Short mmCIF file of C-alpha atoms in Angstrom, two decimals:
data_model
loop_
_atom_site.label_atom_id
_atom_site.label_comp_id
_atom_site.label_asym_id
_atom_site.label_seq_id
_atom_site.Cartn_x
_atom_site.Cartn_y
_atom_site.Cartn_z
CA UNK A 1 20.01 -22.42 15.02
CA UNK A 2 16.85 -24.73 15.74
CA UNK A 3 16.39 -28.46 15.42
CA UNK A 4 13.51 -29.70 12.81
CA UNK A 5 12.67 -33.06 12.75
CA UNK A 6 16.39 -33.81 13.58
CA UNK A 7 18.04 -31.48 11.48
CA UNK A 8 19.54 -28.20 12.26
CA UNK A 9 17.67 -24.88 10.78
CA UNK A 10 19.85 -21.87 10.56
CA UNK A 11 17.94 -18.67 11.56
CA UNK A 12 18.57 -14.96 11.89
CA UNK A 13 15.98 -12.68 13.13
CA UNK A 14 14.66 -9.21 11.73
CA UNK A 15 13.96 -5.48 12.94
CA UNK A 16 11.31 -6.67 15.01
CA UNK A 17 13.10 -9.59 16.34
CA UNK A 18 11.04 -12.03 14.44
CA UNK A 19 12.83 -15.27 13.16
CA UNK A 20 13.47 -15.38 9.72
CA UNK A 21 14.72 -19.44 8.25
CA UNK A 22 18.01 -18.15 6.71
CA UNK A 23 21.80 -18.36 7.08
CA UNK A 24 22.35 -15.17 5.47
CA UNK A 25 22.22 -12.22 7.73
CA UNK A 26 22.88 -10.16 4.45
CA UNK A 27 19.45 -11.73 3.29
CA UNK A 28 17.61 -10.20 6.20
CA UNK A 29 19.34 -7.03 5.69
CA UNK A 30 17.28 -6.75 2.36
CA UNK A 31 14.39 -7.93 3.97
CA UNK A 32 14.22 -4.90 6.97
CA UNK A 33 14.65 -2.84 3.63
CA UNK A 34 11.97 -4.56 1.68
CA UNK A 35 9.39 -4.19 4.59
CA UNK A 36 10.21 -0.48 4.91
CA UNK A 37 9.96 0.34 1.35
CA UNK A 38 6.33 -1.34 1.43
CA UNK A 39 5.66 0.48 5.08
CA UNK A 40 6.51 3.90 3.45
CA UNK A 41 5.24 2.94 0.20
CA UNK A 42 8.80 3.53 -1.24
CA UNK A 43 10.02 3.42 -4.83
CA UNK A 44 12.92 0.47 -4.17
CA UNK A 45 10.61 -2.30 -3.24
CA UNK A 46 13.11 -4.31 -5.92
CA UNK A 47 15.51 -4.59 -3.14
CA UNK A 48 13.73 -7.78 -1.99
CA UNK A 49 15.22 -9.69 -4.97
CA UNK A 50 18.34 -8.72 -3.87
CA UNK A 51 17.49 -10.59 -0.57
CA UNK A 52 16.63 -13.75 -2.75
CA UNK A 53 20.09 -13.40 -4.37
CA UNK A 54 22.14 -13.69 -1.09
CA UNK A 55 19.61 -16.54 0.14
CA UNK A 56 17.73 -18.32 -2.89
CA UNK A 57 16.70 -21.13 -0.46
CA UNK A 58 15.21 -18.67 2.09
CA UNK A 59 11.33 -19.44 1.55
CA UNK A 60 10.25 -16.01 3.62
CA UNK A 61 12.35 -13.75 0.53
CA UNK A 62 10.83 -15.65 -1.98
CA UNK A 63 7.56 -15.20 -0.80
CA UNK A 64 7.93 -11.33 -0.63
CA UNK A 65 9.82 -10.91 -3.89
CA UNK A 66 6.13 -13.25 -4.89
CA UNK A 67 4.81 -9.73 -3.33
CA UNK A 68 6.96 -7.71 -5.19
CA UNK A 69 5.84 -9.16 -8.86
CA UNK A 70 2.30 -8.99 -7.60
CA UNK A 71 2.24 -5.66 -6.62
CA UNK A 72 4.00 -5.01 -10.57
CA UNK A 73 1.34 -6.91 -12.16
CA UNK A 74 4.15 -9.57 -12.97
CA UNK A 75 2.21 -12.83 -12.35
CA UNK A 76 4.46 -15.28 -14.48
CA UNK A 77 7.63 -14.15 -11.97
CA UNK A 78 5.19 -13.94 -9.10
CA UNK A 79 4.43 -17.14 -9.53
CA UNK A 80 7.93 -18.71 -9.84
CA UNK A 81 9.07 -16.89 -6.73
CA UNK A 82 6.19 -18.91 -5.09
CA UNK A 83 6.93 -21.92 -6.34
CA UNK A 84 10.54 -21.44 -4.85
CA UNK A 85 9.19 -20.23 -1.72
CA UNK A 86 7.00 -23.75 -1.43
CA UNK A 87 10.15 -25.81 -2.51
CA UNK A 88 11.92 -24.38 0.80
CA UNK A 89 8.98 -24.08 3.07
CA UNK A 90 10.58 -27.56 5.05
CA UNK A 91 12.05 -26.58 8.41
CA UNK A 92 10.40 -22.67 8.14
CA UNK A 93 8.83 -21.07 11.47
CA UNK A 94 5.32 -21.41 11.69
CA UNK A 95 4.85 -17.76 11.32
CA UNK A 96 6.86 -17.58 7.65
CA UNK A 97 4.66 -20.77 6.91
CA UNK A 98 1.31 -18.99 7.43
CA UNK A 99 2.45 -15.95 5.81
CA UNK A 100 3.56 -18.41 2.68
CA UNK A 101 0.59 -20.07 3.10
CA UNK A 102 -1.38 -16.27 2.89
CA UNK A 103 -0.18 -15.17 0.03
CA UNK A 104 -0.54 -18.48 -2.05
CA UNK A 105 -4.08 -18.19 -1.29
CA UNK A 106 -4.39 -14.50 -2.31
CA UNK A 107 -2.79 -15.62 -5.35
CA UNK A 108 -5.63 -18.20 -5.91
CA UNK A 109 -7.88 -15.45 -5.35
CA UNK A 110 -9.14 -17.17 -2.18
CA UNK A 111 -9.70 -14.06 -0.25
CA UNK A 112 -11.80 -15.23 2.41
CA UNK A 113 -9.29 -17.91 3.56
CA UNK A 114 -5.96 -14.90 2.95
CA UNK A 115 -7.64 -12.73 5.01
CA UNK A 116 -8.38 -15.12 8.03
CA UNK A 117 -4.79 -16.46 7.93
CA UNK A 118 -3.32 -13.11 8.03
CA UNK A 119 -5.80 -12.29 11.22
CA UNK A 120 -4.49 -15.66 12.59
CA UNK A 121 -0.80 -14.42 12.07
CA UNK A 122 -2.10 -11.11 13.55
CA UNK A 123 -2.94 -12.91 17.17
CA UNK A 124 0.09 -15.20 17.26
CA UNK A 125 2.45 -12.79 15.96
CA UNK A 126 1.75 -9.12 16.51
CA UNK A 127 4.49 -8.10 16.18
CA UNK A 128 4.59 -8.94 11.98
CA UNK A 129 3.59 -5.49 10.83
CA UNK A 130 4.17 -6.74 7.58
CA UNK A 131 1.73 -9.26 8.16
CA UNK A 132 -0.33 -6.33 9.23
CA UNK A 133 0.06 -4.31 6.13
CA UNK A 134 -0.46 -7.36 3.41
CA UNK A 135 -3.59 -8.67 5.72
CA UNK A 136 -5.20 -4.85 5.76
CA UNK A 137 -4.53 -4.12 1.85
CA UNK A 138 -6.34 -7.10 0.75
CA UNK A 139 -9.26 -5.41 3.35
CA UNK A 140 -8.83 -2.57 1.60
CA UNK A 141 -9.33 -3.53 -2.06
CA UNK A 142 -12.38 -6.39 -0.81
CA UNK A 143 -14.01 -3.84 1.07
CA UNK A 144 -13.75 -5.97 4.47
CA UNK A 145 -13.19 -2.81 6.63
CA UNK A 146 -13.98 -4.70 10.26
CA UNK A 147 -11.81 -7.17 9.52
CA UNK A 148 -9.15 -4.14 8.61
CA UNK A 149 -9.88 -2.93 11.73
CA UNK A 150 -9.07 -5.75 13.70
CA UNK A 151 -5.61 -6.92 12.20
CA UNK A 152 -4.78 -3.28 13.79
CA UNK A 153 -6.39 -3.87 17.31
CA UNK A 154 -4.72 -7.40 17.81
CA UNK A 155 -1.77 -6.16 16.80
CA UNK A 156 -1.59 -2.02 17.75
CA UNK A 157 -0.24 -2.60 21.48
CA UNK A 158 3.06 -4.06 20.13
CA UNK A 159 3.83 -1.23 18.28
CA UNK A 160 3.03 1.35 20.62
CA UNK A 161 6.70 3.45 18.88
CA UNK A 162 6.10 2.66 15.21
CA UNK A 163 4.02 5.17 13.43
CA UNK A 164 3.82 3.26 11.06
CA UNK A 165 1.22 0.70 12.93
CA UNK A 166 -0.75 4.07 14.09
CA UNK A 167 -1.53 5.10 10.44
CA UNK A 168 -2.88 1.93 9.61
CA UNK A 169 -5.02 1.72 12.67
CA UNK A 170 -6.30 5.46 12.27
CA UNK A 171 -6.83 4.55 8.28
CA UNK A 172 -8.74 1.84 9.65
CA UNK A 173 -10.62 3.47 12.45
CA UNK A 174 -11.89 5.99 9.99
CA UNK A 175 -13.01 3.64 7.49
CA UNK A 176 -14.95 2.17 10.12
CA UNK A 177 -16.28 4.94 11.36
CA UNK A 178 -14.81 5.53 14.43
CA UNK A 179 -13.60 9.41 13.86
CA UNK A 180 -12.56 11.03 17.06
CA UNK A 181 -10.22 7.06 18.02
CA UNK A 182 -9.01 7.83 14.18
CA UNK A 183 -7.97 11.70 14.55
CA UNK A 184 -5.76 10.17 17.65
CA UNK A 185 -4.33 7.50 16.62
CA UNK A 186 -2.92 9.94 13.81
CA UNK A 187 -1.79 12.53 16.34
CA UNK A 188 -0.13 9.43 17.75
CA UNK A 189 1.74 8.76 14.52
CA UNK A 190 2.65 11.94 13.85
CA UNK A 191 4.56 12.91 17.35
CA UNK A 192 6.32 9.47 16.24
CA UNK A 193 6.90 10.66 13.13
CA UNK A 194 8.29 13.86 14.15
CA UNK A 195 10.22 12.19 16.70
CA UNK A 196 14.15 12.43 15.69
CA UNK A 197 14.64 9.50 18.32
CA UNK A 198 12.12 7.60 16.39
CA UNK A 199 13.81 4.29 14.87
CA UNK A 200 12.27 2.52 12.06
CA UNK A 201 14.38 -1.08 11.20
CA UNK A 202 16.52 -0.46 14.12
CA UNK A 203 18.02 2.81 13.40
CA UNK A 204 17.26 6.28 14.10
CA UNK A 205 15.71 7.96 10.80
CA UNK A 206 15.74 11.71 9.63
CA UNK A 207 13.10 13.62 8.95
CA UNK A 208 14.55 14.59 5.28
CA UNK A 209 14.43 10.99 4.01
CA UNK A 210 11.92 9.68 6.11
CA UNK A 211 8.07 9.80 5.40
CA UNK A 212 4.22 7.96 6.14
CA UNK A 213 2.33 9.37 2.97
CA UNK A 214 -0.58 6.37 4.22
CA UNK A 215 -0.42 8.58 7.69
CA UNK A 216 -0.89 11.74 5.53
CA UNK A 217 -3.47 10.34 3.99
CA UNK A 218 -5.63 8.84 6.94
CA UNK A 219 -5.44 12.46 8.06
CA UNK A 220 -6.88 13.14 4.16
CA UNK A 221 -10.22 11.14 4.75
CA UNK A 222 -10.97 12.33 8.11
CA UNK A 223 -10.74 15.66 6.57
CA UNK A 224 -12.98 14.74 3.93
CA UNK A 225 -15.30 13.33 5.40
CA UNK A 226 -15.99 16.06 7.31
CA UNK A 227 -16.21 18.26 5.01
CA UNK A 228 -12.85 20.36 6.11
CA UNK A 229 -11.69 21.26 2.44
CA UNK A 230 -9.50 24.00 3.63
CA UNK A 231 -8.12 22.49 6.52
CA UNK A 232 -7.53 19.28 4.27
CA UNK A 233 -5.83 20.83 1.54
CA UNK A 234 -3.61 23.16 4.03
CA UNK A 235 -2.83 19.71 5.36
CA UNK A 236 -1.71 17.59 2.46
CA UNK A 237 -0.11 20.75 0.75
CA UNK A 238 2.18 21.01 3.79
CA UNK A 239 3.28 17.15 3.74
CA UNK A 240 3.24 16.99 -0.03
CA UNK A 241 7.41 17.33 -0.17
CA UNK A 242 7.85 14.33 1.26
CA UNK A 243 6.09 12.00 -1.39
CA UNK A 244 8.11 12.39 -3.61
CA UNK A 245 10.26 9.86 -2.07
CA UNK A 246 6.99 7.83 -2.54
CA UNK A 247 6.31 5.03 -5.38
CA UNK A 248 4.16 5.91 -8.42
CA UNK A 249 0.57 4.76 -6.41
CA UNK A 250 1.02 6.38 -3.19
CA UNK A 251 2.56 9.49 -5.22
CA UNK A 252 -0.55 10.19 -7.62
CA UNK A 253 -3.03 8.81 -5.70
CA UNK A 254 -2.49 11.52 -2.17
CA UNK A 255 -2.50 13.99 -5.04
CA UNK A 256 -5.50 12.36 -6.69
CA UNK A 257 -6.66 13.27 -2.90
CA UNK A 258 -5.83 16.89 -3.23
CA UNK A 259 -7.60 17.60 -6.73
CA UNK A 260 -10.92 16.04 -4.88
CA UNK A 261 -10.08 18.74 -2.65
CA UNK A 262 -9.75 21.53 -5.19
CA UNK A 263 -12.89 19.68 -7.23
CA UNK A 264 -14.72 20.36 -3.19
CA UNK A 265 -13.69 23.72 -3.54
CA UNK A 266 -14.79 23.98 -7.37
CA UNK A 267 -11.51 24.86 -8.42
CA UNK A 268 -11.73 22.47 -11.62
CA UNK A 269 -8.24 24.21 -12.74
CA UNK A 270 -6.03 23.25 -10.36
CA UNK A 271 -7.64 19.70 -9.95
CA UNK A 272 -6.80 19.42 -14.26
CA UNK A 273 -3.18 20.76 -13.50
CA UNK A 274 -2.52 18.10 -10.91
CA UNK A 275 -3.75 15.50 -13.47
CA UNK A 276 -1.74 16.85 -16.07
CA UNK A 277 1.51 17.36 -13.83
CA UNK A 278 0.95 15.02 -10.73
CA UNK A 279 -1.47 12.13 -11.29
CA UNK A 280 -1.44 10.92 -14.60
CA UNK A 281 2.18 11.22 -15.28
CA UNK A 282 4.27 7.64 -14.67
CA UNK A 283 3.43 3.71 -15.10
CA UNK A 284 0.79 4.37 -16.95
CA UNK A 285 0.12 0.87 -17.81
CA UNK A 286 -0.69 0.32 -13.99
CA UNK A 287 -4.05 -0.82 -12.32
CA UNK A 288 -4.07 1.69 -9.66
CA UNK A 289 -2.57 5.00 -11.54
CA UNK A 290 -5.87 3.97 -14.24
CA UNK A 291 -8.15 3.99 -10.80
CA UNK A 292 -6.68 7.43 -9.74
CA UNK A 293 -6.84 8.86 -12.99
CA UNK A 294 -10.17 7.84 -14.70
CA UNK A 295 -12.13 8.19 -11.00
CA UNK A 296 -10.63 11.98 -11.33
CA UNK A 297 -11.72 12.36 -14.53
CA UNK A 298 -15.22 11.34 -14.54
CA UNK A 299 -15.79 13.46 -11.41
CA UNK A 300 -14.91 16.46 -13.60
CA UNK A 301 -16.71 15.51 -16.46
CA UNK A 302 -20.09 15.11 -13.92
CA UNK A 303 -19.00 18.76 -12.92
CA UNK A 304 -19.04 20.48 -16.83
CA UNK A 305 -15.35 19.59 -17.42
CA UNK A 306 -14.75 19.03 -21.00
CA UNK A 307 -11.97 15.91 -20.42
CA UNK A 308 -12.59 14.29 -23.53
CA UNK A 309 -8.91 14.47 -24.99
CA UNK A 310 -7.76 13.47 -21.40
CA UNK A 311 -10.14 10.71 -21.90
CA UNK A 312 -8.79 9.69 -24.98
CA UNK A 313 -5.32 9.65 -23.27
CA UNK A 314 -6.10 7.44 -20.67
CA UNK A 315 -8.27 4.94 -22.94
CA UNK A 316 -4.94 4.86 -24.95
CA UNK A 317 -3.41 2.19 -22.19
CA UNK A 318 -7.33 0.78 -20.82
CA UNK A 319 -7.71 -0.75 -24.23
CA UNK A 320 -4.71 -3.34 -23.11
CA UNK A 321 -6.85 -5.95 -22.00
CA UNK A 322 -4.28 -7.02 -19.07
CA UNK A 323 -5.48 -4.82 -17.10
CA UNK A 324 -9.20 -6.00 -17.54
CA UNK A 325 -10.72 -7.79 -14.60
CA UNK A 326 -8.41 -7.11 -11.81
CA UNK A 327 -10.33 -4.33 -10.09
CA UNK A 328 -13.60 -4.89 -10.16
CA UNK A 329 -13.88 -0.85 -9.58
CA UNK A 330 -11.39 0.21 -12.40
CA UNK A 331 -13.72 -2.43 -14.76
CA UNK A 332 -16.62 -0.12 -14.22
CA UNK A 333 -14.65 2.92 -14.59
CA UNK A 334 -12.73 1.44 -18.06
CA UNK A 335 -16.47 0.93 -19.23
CA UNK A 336 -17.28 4.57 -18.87
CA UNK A 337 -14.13 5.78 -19.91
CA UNK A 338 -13.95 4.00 -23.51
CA UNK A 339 -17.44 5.60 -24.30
CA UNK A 340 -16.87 8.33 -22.93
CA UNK A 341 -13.49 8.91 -24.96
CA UNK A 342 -15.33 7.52 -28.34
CA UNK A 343 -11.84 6.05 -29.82
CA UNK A 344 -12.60 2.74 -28.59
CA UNK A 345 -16.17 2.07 -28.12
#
């Protein structure tokens, strides 16, 4: 417990040893879950409601399970789970404040000021990974790749263990252009990774159930960039059993990274199989599985492909105009796709 203004604050702390404004060490327990789901880009990020349910006053679950409804294009619920998150925010730590405070402004599509709290977080608190991870994704979609960068560097030498941390700095290094500091920060991960005495949330994981698809695909880009098809695709096909513990983005889109592979190696028929089996196969209705599968597409179609009834397909769910004018990418992409399909023009 802590003292606020006079009144005692009940606190319990998470993986990382960070304090967390709750009574309910149950409520945490769903938290260390939450925050691994999102680090492995896992399929049970839902788990974070039930850390709302054990604690509904704890303003630091609210404001993930806020994340959680974001990240499902649910703004209506992402926006009451804020709203709870603000009524509690009395008495919070100064670290679950900021973050609050973060992700209210992302929601108010105040990017500039998000990103800036999150790098303030990042050089009080390095040791919020999750602070990390939120900060570098808004980066990634605003195309603010230094400032990517450096949420890693103030934060990389307090996770020197967590493999985690090194595929985000190596995703980030790359980006950036720093190549031969990105190839070992992923080497650096994956010993980590392979690492049975590893421990991710406190406790020793296993290999079997335990994955870093962003790691994997880090690797991916490096590849790709330099032009190492075959070494790339020997790569990704090697790791690709372990997505499919992986959430519908992370899942399609490192395959989405292999058919760019195959479309480098102008093998357009196994690029079109992974679409039809791989990529364009669950939550269709979703932002990012569009991205993955119209940028596919029209990369075949510049190619010769004839991916007009795949078109067609696609445009089927792009003509739901919820989706409009949230990416600004998958709006110029939708605009190509409806012509090109012809269905919808």
């Amino acid at each position: 417990q802590r003292r606020v203004h006079g009144k005692k604050m009940s606190c319990e702390h998470d993986y990382k040893g960070l304090q967390v404004t709750t009574a309910s060490a149950m409520a945490v327990q769903h938290i260390n879950a939450f925050i691994l789901e999102v680090l492995q880009y896992g399929r049970h990020w839902k788990v974070i409601l039930e850390a709302v349910e054990a604690d509904p006053t704890c303003a630091y679950a609210n404001c993930l399970a806020a994340l959680y409804w974001m990240a499902y294009e649910c703004a209506d619920k992402a926006t009451a789970c804020l709203n709870e998150a603000k009524a509690h925010r009395s008495g919070i730590s100064r670290r679950e404040e900021m973050f609050l405070d973060a992700v209210i402004q992302s929601s108010n599509k105040d990017i500039d000021a998000a990103i800036a709290t999150h790098m303030q977080i990042s050089m009080e608190y390095p040791l919020d990974l999750m602070n990390v991870k939120r900060g570098q994704v808004l980066c990634v979609l605003f195309g603010r790749k230094q400032e990517m960068l450096q949420l890693s560097q103030n934060s990389i030498s307090a996770h020197q263990d967590d493999h985690f941390a090194w595929g985000m700095f190596a995703f980030a290094l790359e980006e950036t252009g720093q190549l031969t500091e990105a190839y070992a920060a992923v080497a650096k991960g994956e010993r980590l990774l392979l690492d049975p005495k590893t421990t991710v949330c406190g406790e020793q994981h296993s290999r079997i159930h335990h994955t870093d698809p962003w790691l994997h695909h880090a690797m991916c880009h490096l590849l790709y960039r330099e032009h190492k098809m075959d070494e790339a695709l020997a790569y990704m096909l090697q790791h690709s059993v372990t997505w499919e513990h992986a959430g519908t983005f992370m899942y399609s889109h490192n395959w989405w990274h292999v058919a760019l592979l195959y479309i480098g190696k102008n093998q357009h028929t196994e690029a079109l199989d992974l679409f039809d089996h791989r990529i364009w196969v669950s939550n269709k209705s979703g932002t990012q599985e569009q991205l993955n599968a119209i940028g596919l597409l029209i990369r075949l179609d510049l190619r010769g492909e004839n991916v007009r009834t795949r078109c067609i397909d696609v445009s089927m769910y792009a003509v739901d105009q919820t989706v409009w004018h949230k990416e600004r990418l998958l709006d110029v992409l939708l605009a190509w796709l409806l012509e090109r399909s012809e269905e919808h023009t």
